[in-house]
PDB file of C-alpha atoms and ligand atoms in Angstrom:
ATOM      1  CA  MET A   1       0.000   0.000   0.000  1.00  0.00           C
ATOM      2  CA  LYS A   2       1.318   3.465  -0.843  1.00  0.00           C
ATOM      3  CA  LYS A   3       1.672   5.875   2.029  1.00  0.00           C
ATOM      4  CA  ILE A   4      -0.073   9.255   2.112  1.00  0.00           C
ATOM      5  CA  VAL A   5       1.008  11.746   4.746  1.00  0.00           C
ATOM      6  CA  VAL A   6      -1.183  14.790   5.351  1.00  0.00           C
ATOM      7  CA  LEU A   7      -0.142  17.970   7.162  1.00  0.00           C
ATOM      8  CA  SER A   8      -3.316  19.783   8.225  1.00  0.00           C
ATOM      9  CA  GLY A   9      -3.926  23.141   9.849  1.00  0.00           C
ATOM     10  CA  ALA A  10      -6.773  25.330  11.036  1.00  0.00           C
ATOM     11  CA  GLY A  11      -8.150  25.819   7.499  1.00  0.00           C
ATOM     12  CA  ILE A  12      -9.476  22.254   7.313  1.00  0.00           C
ATOM     13  CA  SER A  13     -11.740  22.943  10.295  1.00  0.00           C
ATOM     14  CA  ALA A  14     -12.828  26.416   9.110  1.00  0.00           C
ATOM     15  CA  GLU A  15     -15.863  25.100   7.247  1.00  0.00           C
ATOM     16  CA  SER A  16     -16.901  23.178  10.363  1.00  0.00           C
ATOM     17  CA  GLY A  17     -17.182  26.549  12.119  1.00  0.00           C
ATOM     18  CA  ILE A  18     -13.858  26.854  13.967  1.00  0.00           C
ATOM     19  CA  PRO A  19     -12.107  30.121  13.078  1.00  0.00           C
ATOM     20  CA  THR A  20      -8.518  29.970  11.817  1.00  0.00           C
ATOM     21  CA  PHE A  21      -5.745  31.829  13.663  1.00  0.00           C
ATOM     22  CA  ARG A  22      -4.374  34.363  11.207  1.00  0.00           C
ATOM     23  CA  ALA A  23      -7.429  35.469   9.206  1.00  0.00           C
ATOM     24  CA  SER A  24      -8.575  39.071   9.765  1.00  0.00           C
ATOM     25  CA  ASP A  25     -11.379  37.811  12.043  1.00  0.00           C
ATOM     26  CA  GLY A  26      -9.224  34.913  13.310  1.00  0.00           C
ATOM     27  CA  LEU A  27      -8.355  33.858  16.833  1.00  0.00           C
ATOM     28  CA  TRP A  28      -5.104  35.855  17.015  1.00  0.00           C
ATOM     29  CA  GLU A  29      -6.885  38.997  15.787  1.00  0.00           C
ATOM     30  CA  ASN A  30      -9.051  38.865  18.899  1.00  0.00           C
ATOM     31  CA  HIS A  31      -6.547  37.551  21.437  1.00  0.00           C
ATOM     32  CA  ARG A  32      -2.890  38.306  22.079  1.00  0.00           C
ATOM     33  CA  ILE A  33      -0.816  35.114  21.792  1.00  0.00           C
ATOM     34  CA  GLU A  34       1.311  36.221  24.736  1.00  0.00           C
ATOM     35  CA  ASP A  35      -1.799  36.550  26.956  1.00  0.00           C
ATOM     36  CA  VAL A  36      -3.207  33.070  26.350  1.00  0.00           C
ATOM     37  CA  ALA A  37      -0.804  30.732  24.579  1.00  0.00           C
ATOM     38  CA  THR A  38       2.578  30.866  26.307  1.00  0.00           C
ATOM     39  CA  PRO A  39       3.987  29.327  29.508  1.00  0.00           C
ATOM     40  CA  GLU A  40       4.478  32.887  30.803  1.00  0.00           C
ATOM     41  CA  ALA A  41       0.765  33.633  30.316  1.00  0.00           C
ATOM     42  CA  TRP A  42      -0.051  30.528  32.363  1.00  0.00           C
ATOM     43  CA  GLU A  43       2.337  31.660  35.133  1.00  0.00           C
ATOM     44  CA  ARG A  44       0.811  35.149  35.165  1.00  0.00           C
ATOM     45  CA  ASN A  45      -2.863  34.369  34.884  1.00  0.00           C
ATOM     46  CA  PRO A  46      -3.845  30.688  34.832  1.00  0.00           C
ATOM     47  CA  THR A  47      -7.545  31.547  35.134  1.00  0.00           C
ATOM     48  CA  LEU A  48      -7.502  33.617  31.943  1.00  0.00           C
ATOM     49  CA  VAL A  49      -5.642  30.867  30.054  1.00  0.00           C
ATOM     50  CA  GLN A  50      -7.882  28.132  31.442  1.00  0.00           C
ATOM     51  CA  ASN A  51     -11.012  30.099  30.468  1.00  0.00           C
ATOM     52  CA  PHE A  52      -9.667  30.663  26.957  1.00  0.00           C
ATOM     53  CA  TYR A  53      -9.144  26.937  26.371  1.00  0.00           C
ATOM     54  CA  ASN A  54     -12.380  25.992  28.136  1.00  0.00           C
ATOM     55  CA  GLU A  55     -14.190  28.190  25.591  1.00  0.00           C
ATOM     56  CA  ARG A  56     -12.241  26.649  22.678  1.00  0.00           C
ATOM     57  CA  ARG A  57     -13.154  23.194  23.993  1.00  0.00           C
ATOM     58  CA  LYS A  58     -16.826  24.080  24.338  1.00  0.00           C
ATOM     59  CA  GLN A  59     -16.823  25.253  20.740  1.00  0.00           C
ATOM     60  CA  ALA A  60     -14.947  22.182  19.459  1.00  0.00           C
ATOM     61  CA  LEU A  61     -17.477  19.901  21.127  1.00  0.00           C
ATOM     62  CA  SER A  62     -20.319  21.601  19.261  1.00  0.00           C
ATOM     63  CA  VAL A  63     -18.971  21.185  15.701  1.00  0.00           C
ATOM     64  CA  GLN A  64     -18.842  18.322  13.229  1.00  0.00           C
ATOM     65  CA  PRO A  65     -16.263  17.152  10.689  1.00  0.00           C
ATOM     66  CA  ASN A  66     -16.796  18.391   7.141  1.00  0.00           C
ATOM     67  CA  ALA A  67     -16.389  16.886   3.676  1.00  0.00           C
ATOM     68  CA  GLY A  68     -12.659  17.683   3.783  1.00  0.00           C
ATOM     69  CA  HIS A  69     -12.074  15.528   6.867  1.00  0.00           C
ATOM     70  CA  LEU A  70     -14.249  12.796   5.336  1.00  0.00           C
ATOM     71  CA  ALA A  71     -12.321  12.796   2.051  1.00  0.00           C
ATOM     72  CA  LEU A  72      -9.151  11.956   4.014  1.00  0.00           C
ATOM     73  CA  VAL A  73     -10.974   9.015   5.652  1.00  0.00           C
ATOM     74  CA  LYS A  74     -12.033   7.751   2.204  1.00  0.00           C
ATOM     75  CA  LEU A  75      -8.366   7.615   1.121  1.00  0.00           C
ATOM     76  CA  GLU A  76      -7.770   4.849   3.694  1.00  0.00           C
ATOM     77  CA  GLU A  77      -9.644   2.431   1.379  1.00  0.00           C
ATOM     78  CA  LYS A  78      -6.640   2.494  -0.946  1.00  0.00           C
ATOM     79  CA  TYR A  79      -3.742   4.028   0.994  1.00  0.00           C
ATOM     80  CA  ASP A  80      -1.945   3.863   4.303  1.00  0.00           C
ATOM     81  CA  VAL A  81      -2.818   7.384   5.547  1.00  0.00           C
ATOM     82  CA  THR A  82      -1.160   9.244   8.426  1.00  0.00           C
ATOM     83  CA  ILE A  83      -2.448  12.683   9.352  1.00  0.00           C
ATOM     84  CA  ILE A  84      -0.102  15.092  11.078  1.00  0.00           C
ATOM     85  CA  THR A  85      -2.279  17.891  12.369  1.00  0.00           C
ATOM     86  CA  GLN A  86      -1.478  21.206  13.982  1.00  0.00           C
ATOM     87  CA  ASN A  87      -5.109  21.358  15.079  1.00  0.00           C
ATOM     88  CA  VAL A  88      -6.091  20.795  18.679  1.00  0.00           C
ATOM     89  CA  ASP A  89      -9.672  19.843  17.789  1.00  0.00           C
ATOM     90  CA  ASN A  90     -10.520  16.161  17.273  1.00  0.00           C
ATOM     91  CA  LEU A  91     -12.395  16.452  13.986  1.00  0.00           C
ATOM     92  CA  HIS A  92     -10.057  14.075  12.133  1.00  0.00           C
ATOM     93  CA  GLU A  93     -10.774  11.371  14.733  1.00  0.00           C
ATOM     94  CA  LYS A  94     -14.487  12.220  14.795  1.00  0.00           C
ATOM     95  CA  ALA A  95     -14.567  11.804  10.995  1.00  0.00           C
ATOM     96  CA  GLY A  96     -12.980   8.356  11.346  1.00  0.00           C
ATOM     97  CA  SER A  97      -9.313   8.808  10.431  1.00  0.00           C
ATOM     98  CA  SER A  98      -7.327   6.038  12.092  1.00  0.00           C
ATOM     99  CA  THR A  99      -3.831   7.516  12.475  1.00  0.00           C
ATOM    100  CA  VAL A 100      -3.615  11.115  13.675  1.00  0.00           C
ATOM    101  CA  ILE A 101      -0.519  12.748  15.160  1.00  0.00           C
ATOM    102  CA  HIS A 102      -1.307  15.947  17.073  1.00  0.00           C
ATOM    103  CA  LEU A 103       1.716  18.226  16.900  1.00  0.00           C
ATOM    104  CA  HIS A 104       0.233  21.001  19.037  1.00  0.00           C
ATOM    105  CA  GLY A 105      -1.669  18.931  21.594  1.00  0.00           C
ATOM    106  CA  GLU A 106      -5.332  18.130  22.095  1.00  0.00           C
ATOM    107  CA  LEU A 107      -8.121  20.241  23.530  1.00  0.00           C
ATOM    108  CA  SER A 108      -9.900  17.165  24.869  1.00  0.00           C
ATOM    109  CA  LYS A 109      -7.037  16.366  27.264  1.00  0.00           C
ATOM    110  CA  SER A 110      -5.514  17.908  30.368  1.00  0.00           C
ATOM    111  CA  ARG A 111      -2.161  17.247  31.913  1.00  0.00           C
ATOM    112  CA  SER A 112      -0.272  17.617  35.144  1.00  0.00           C
ATOM    113  CA  CYS A 113       1.772  20.786  35.679  1.00  0.00           C
ATOM    114  CA  VAL A 114       4.552  18.821  37.385  1.00  0.00           C
ATOM    115  CA  ASP A 115       4.712  15.638  35.308  1.00  0.00           C
ATOM    116  CA  GLU A 116       4.041  15.924  31.575  1.00  0.00           C
ATOM    117  CA  THR A 117       3.516  12.165  31.268  1.00  0.00           C
ATOM    118  CA  LEU A 118       0.310  12.419  33.347  1.00  0.00           C
ATOM    119  CA  ILE A 119      -2.325  13.122  30.689  1.00  0.00           C
ATOM    120  CA  TYR A 120      -6.079  12.826  31.250  1.00  0.00           C
ATOM    121  CA  ASP A 121      -9.232  12.794  29.101  1.00  0.00           C
ATOM    122  CA  ILE A 122     -11.507  15.703  29.962  1.00  0.00           C
ATOM    123  CA  GLU A 123     -15.176  14.917  30.583  1.00  0.00           C
ATOM    124  CA  GLY A 124     -17.148  17.709  28.931  1.00  0.00           C
ATOM    125  CA  TRP A 125     -15.752  21.165  28.188  1.00  0.00           C
ATOM    126  CA  GLU A 126     -14.135  22.350  31.378  1.00  0.00           C
ATOM    127  CA  ILE A 127     -10.905  21.871  33.317  1.00  0.00           C
ATOM    128  CA  LYS A 128     -12.045  23.002  36.743  1.00  0.00           C
ATOM    129  CA  ALA A 129      -9.648  25.118  38.826  1.00  0.00           C
ATOM    130  CA  GLU A 130      -9.792  22.707  41.767  1.00  0.00           C
ATOM    131  CA  GLU A 131      -8.911  19.589  39.702  1.00  0.00           C
ATOM    132  CA  ARG A 132      -5.554  17.987  40.537  1.00  0.00           C
ATOM    133  CA  CYS A 133      -3.343  15.271  39.044  1.00  0.00           C
ATOM    134  CA  GLU A 134      -2.478  12.218  41.125  1.00  0.00           C
ATOM    135  CA  LYS A 135       0.636  14.028  42.368  1.00  0.00           C
ATOM    136  CA  GLY A 136      -1.539  16.852  43.696  1.00  0.00           C
ATOM    137  CA  SER A 137      -0.651  19.533  41.147  1.00  0.00           C
ATOM    138  CA  PRO A 138      -3.164  21.610  39.134  1.00  0.00           C
ATOM    139  CA  LEU A 139      -4.080  20.525  35.608  1.00  0.00           C
ATOM    140  CA  ARG A 140      -3.266  22.573  32.517  1.00  0.00           C
ATOM    141  CA  PRO A 141      -4.559  22.205  28.951  1.00  0.00           C
ATOM    142  CA  HIS A 142      -2.643  19.525  26.978  1.00  0.00           C
ATOM    143  CA  ILE A 143      -1.583  22.132  24.429  1.00  0.00           C
ATOM    144  CA  VAL A 144       1.856  22.964  23.039  1.00  0.00           C
ATOM    145  CA  TRP A 145       2.223  26.688  23.718  1.00  0.00           C
ATOM    146  CA  PHE A 146       4.495  29.106  21.877  1.00  0.00           C
ATOM    147  CA  GLY A 147       8.011  28.696  23.222  1.00  0.00           C
ATOM    148  CA  GLU A 148       7.474  25.062  24.259  1.00  0.00           C
ATOM    149  CA  ALA A 149       9.060  21.967  22.733  1.00  0.00           C
ATOM    150  CA  VAL A 150       7.031  19.960  20.202  1.00  0.00           C
ATOM    151  CA  PRO A 151       7.441  16.385  21.475  1.00  0.00           C
ATOM    152  CA  MET A 152       5.740  14.729  18.474  1.00  0.00           C
ATOM    153  CA  MET A 153       8.034  16.443  15.962  1.00  0.00           C
ATOM    154  CA  ASP A 154      10.590  13.634  15.602  1.00  0.00           C
ATOM    155  CA  ILE A 155       7.967  11.023  14.831  1.00  0.00           C
ATOM    156  CA  ALA A 156       6.201  13.439  12.445  1.00  0.00           C
ATOM    157  CA  ALA A 157       9.470  14.011  10.573  1.00  0.00           C
ATOM    158  CA  SER A 158      10.209  10.308  10.195  1.00  0.00           C
ATOM    159  CA  VAL A 159       6.647   9.585   9.000  1.00  0.00           C
ATOM    160  CA  THR A 160       6.994  12.427   6.470  1.00  0.00           C
ATOM    161  CA  GLN A 161      10.195  10.892   5.097  1.00  0.00           C
ATOM    162  CA  GLU A 162       8.236   7.702   4.352  1.00  0.00           C
ATOM    163  CA  ALA A 163       5.519   9.460   2.318  1.00  0.00           C
ATOM    164  CA  ASP A 164       4.799   8.413  -1.279  1.00  0.00           C
ATOM    165  CA  ILE A 165       2.342  11.311  -1.554  1.00  0.00           C
ATOM    166  CA  PHE A 166       2.274  14.404   0.719  1.00  0.00           C
ATOM    167  CA  ILE A 167      -0.808  16.605   1.164  1.00  0.00           C
ATOM    168  CA  VAL A 168      -0.778  20.032   2.841  1.00  0.00           C
ATOM    169  CA  VAL A 169      -4.189  21.437   3.743  1.00  0.00           C
ATOM    170  CA  GLY A 170      -5.352  24.583   5.510  1.00  0.00           C
ATOM    171  CA  THR A 171      -2.125  25.833   7.014  1.00  0.00           C
ATOM    172  CA  SER A 172      -0.382  29.159   6.468  1.00  0.00           C
ATOM    173  CA  LEU A 173       2.957  27.422   7.238  1.00  0.00           C
ATOM    174  CA  ASN A 174       3.831  30.299   9.547  1.00  0.00           C
ATOM    175  CA  VAL A 175       4.706  28.250  12.600  1.00  0.00           C
ATOM    176  CA  TYR A 176       7.861  26.193  12.983  1.00  0.00           C
ATOM    177  CA  PRO A 177       8.908  23.467  13.442  1.00  0.00           C
ATOM    178  CA  ALA A 178       5.632  22.172  11.874  1.00  0.00           C
ATOM    179  CA  ALA A 179       6.074  24.221   8.691  1.00  0.00           C
ATOM    180  CA  GLY A 180       9.530  22.694   8.186  1.00  0.00           C
ATOM    181  CA  LEU A 181       8.053  19.222   7.673  1.00  0.00           C
ATOM    182  CA  ILE A 182       7.683  19.974   3.989  1.00  0.00           C
ATOM    183  CA  PHE A 183      11.487  19.854   3.754  1.00  0.00           C
ATOM    184  CA  ALA A 184      11.475  16.287   5.099  1.00  0.00           C
ATOM    185  CA  VAL A 185       9.470  15.074   2.073  1.00  0.00           C
ATOM    186  CA  GLN A 186      11.719  12.974  -0.181  1.00  0.00           C
ATOM    187  CA  LYS A 187      12.687  14.403  -3.566  1.00  0.00           C
ATOM    188  CA  GLY A 188      10.300  13.345  -6.341  1.00  0.00           C
ATOM    189  CA  VAL A 189       7.338  12.731  -4.013  1.00  0.00           C
ATOM    190  CA  PRO A 190       4.246  14.575  -5.288  1.00  0.00           C
ATOM    191  CA  ILE A 191       3.011  17.343  -2.944  1.00  0.00           C
ATOM    192  CA  TYR A 192      -0.564  18.662  -3.133  1.00  0.00           C
ATOM    193  CA  VAL A 193      -1.452  21.933  -1.402  1.00  0.00           C
ATOM    194  CA  VAL A 194      -5.166  22.509  -0.771  1.00  0.00           C
ATOM    195  CA  ASP A 195      -5.865  26.068   0.384  1.00  0.00           C
ATOM    196  CA  PRO A 196      -8.032  28.827  -1.146  1.00  0.00           C
ATOM    197  CA  TYR A 197      -5.202  31.301  -0.460  1.00  0.00           C
ATOM    198  CA  SER A 198      -2.184  29.118  -1.213  1.00  0.00           C
ATOM    199  CA  PRO A 199       0.591  29.671   1.334  1.00  0.00           C
ATOM    200  CA  GLU A 200       4.110  30.666   0.323  1.00  0.00           C
ATOM    201  CA  ILE A 201       6.067  27.512  -0.433  1.00  0.00           C
ATOM    202  CA  GLN A 202       9.381  27.345  -2.159  1.00  0.00           C
ATOM    203  CA  LYS A 203       8.531  26.327  -5.711  1.00  0.00           C
ATOM    204  CA  ARG A 204       9.261  22.685  -6.436  1.00  0.00           C
ATOM    205  CA  ALA A 205       8.574  20.887  -9.677  1.00  0.00           C
ATOM    206  CA  ASN A 206       6.298  18.356  -8.060  1.00  0.00           C
ATOM    207  CA  ILE A 207       3.933  20.708  -6.154  1.00  0.00           C
ATOM    208  CA  THR A 208       0.310  20.957  -7.289  1.00  0.00           C
ATOM    209  CA  PHE A 209      -1.703  23.839  -5.840  1.00  0.00           C
ATOM    210  CA  ILE A 210      -5.451  23.296  -5.487  1.00  0.00           C
ATOM    211  CA  ALA A 211      -6.810  26.764  -4.706  1.00  0.00           C
ATOM    212  CA  GLU A 212     -10.103  25.608  -3.180  1.00  0.00           C
ATOM    213  CA  PRO A 213     -11.538  25.343   0.311  1.00  0.00           C
ATOM    214  CA  ALA A 214     -10.876  21.997   1.975  1.00  0.00           C
ATOM    215  CA  THR A 215     -14.391  20.616   1.407  1.00  0.00           C
ATOM    216  CA  ILE A 216     -14.089  21.019  -2.364  1.00  0.00           C
ATOM    217  CA  GLY A 217     -10.330  20.659  -2.843  1.00  0.00           C
ATOM    218  CA  LEU A 218      -9.872  17.505  -0.765  1.00  0.00           C
ATOM    219  CA  THR A 219     -12.971  15.869  -2.280  1.00  0.00           C
ATOM    220  CA  GLN A 220     -11.569  16.511  -5.767  1.00  0.00           C
ATOM    221  CA  LEU A 221      -8.121  15.286  -4.785  1.00  0.00           C
ATOM    222  CA  ALA A 222      -9.443  12.131  -3.110  1.00  0.00           C
ATOM    223  CA  ASP A 223     -11.529  11.338  -6.228  1.00  0.00           C
ATOM    224  CA  GLN A 224      -8.396  11.715  -8.343  1.00  0.00           C
ATOM    225  CA  LEU A 225      -6.200   9.601  -6.050  1.00  0.00           C
ATOM    226  CA  MET A 226      -8.829   6.850  -5.732  1.00  0.00           C
ATOM    227  CA  ARG A 227      -9.034   6.330  -9.496  1.00  0.00           C
TER     228      ARG A 227
HETATM  229  N1  APR B   1     -10.035  25.323   3.454  1.00  0.00           N
HETATM  230  C1  APR B   1      -8.671  25.202   3.401  1.00  0.00           C
HETATM  231  N2  APR B   1      -7.844  26.161   3.858  1.00  0.00           N
HETATM  232  C2  APR B   1      -8.389  27.262   4.387  1.00  0.00           C
HETATM  233  C3  APR B   1      -9.791  27.456   4.474  1.00  0.00           C
HETATM  234  C4  APR B   1     -10.625  26.416   3.972  1.00  0.00           C
HETATM  235  N3  APR B   1     -11.957  26.506   3.999  1.00  0.00           N
HETATM  236  N4  APR B   1     -10.023  28.660   5.069  1.00  0.00           N
HETATM  237  C5  APR B   1      -8.815  29.190   5.333  1.00  0.00           C
HETATM  238  N5  APR B   1      -7.821  28.362   4.924  1.00  0.00           N
HETATM  239  C6  APR B   1      -6.365  28.512   5.033  1.00  0.00           C
HETATM  240  C7  APR B   1      -5.843  29.924   5.058  1.00  0.00           C
HETATM  241  O1  APR B   1      -5.693  30.406   3.723  1.00  0.00           O
HETATM  242  C8  APR B   1      -4.507  29.757   5.772  1.00  0.00           C
HETATM  243  O2  APR B   1      -3.469  29.429   4.847  1.00  0.00           O
HETATM  244  O3  APR B   1      -5.973  27.959   6.282  1.00  0.00           O
HETATM  245  C9  APR B   1      -4.745  28.553   6.693  1.00  0.00           C
HETATM  246  C10 APR B   1      -4.892  28.904   8.163  1.00  0.00           C
HETATM  247  O4  APR B   1      -3.690  29.424   8.633  1.00  0.00           O
HETATM  248  P1  APR B   1      -3.484  29.806  10.175  1.00  0.00           P
HETATM  249  O5  APR B   1      -4.664  30.579  10.683  1.00  0.00           O
HETATM  250  O6  APR B   1      -2.150  30.434  10.302  1.00  0.00           O
HETATM  251  O7  APR B   1      -3.529  28.370  10.925  1.00  0.00           O
HETATM  252  P2  APR B   1      -2.387  27.276  11.061  1.00  0.00           P
HETATM  253  O8  APR B   1      -1.473  27.300   9.896  1.00  0.00           O
HETATM  254  O9  APR B   1      -3.063  26.001  11.401  1.00  0.00           O
HETATM  255  O10 APR B   1      -1.602  27.781  12.343  1.00  0.00           O
HETATM  256  C11 APR B   1      -0.507  27.041  12.791  1.00  0.00           C
HETATM  257  O11 APR B   1      -0.173  28.428  14.690  1.00  0.00           O
HETATM  258  O12 APR B   1      -1.499  29.675  16.042  1.00  0.00           O
HETATM  259  C12 APR B   1      -0.685  28.579  16.014  1.00  0.00           C
HETATM  260  O13 APR B   1      -0.621  26.585  17.232  1.00  0.00           O
HETATM  261  C13 APR B   1      -1.439  27.333  16.372  1.00  0.00           C
HETATM  262  O14 APR B   1      -1.614  25.219  15.241  1.00  0.00           O
HETATM  263  C14 APR B   1      -1.606  26.625  15.057  1.00  0.00           C
HETATM  264  C15 APR B   1      -0.390  27.094  14.279  1.00  0.00           C
END
């Protein structure tokens, strides 16, 4: 079976109703990164940070996967598909994708502030201020904040090196190290980029740009790859 590796970003969930980060009405237009998405923000004002992610989680629970997520599930009928996502929602899993690597963490999980190996599923939308891990420390969102290491990066890079086909969807490729994965794709491997406003990527002979929203672009691409 040929291997497809997908790098997805906020754009794939846009049509499900989750705003992207860098659009003019996006999440970072309305919130300062340094107030809600850094370890320093958590030190300064854990309540503000906790509330921010509680709201994100509430929203993520209320939305459904779209035709873009479903097209990637369809590809599993013919290919070995691994999705590397920068998204913290679980719409790929909800759609039915079987192998999903979350580079930037998962909204649906909390973790200990003193032991990063203690990770818990969250019931519902809220991490409550009084909740503690089994070592007695408060729980934080299981999110990779700006300035933190990206523990899944090594595995994402080695999976990318194994790709026979690489698909990039819905990411502005602004944030490293995730954006650098494209350089781990082997020479000669076809790369498809699905994004209505194609991001800046160094031109390579084997890149095909599909300037469509994910629902349309991924459906078209999956039809083509399933033939
Ligand atoms: N279908 C496909 N792509 C879309 C759609 C759509 N319907 N709507 C918007 N896009 C594209 C935009 O053109 C843009 O290129 O999705 C991309 C979204 O980019 P960002 O908002 O920068 O999101 P992302 O690349 O996922 O951000 C990376 O940065 O803020 C941090 O940790 C956060 O994981 C996030 C990371």
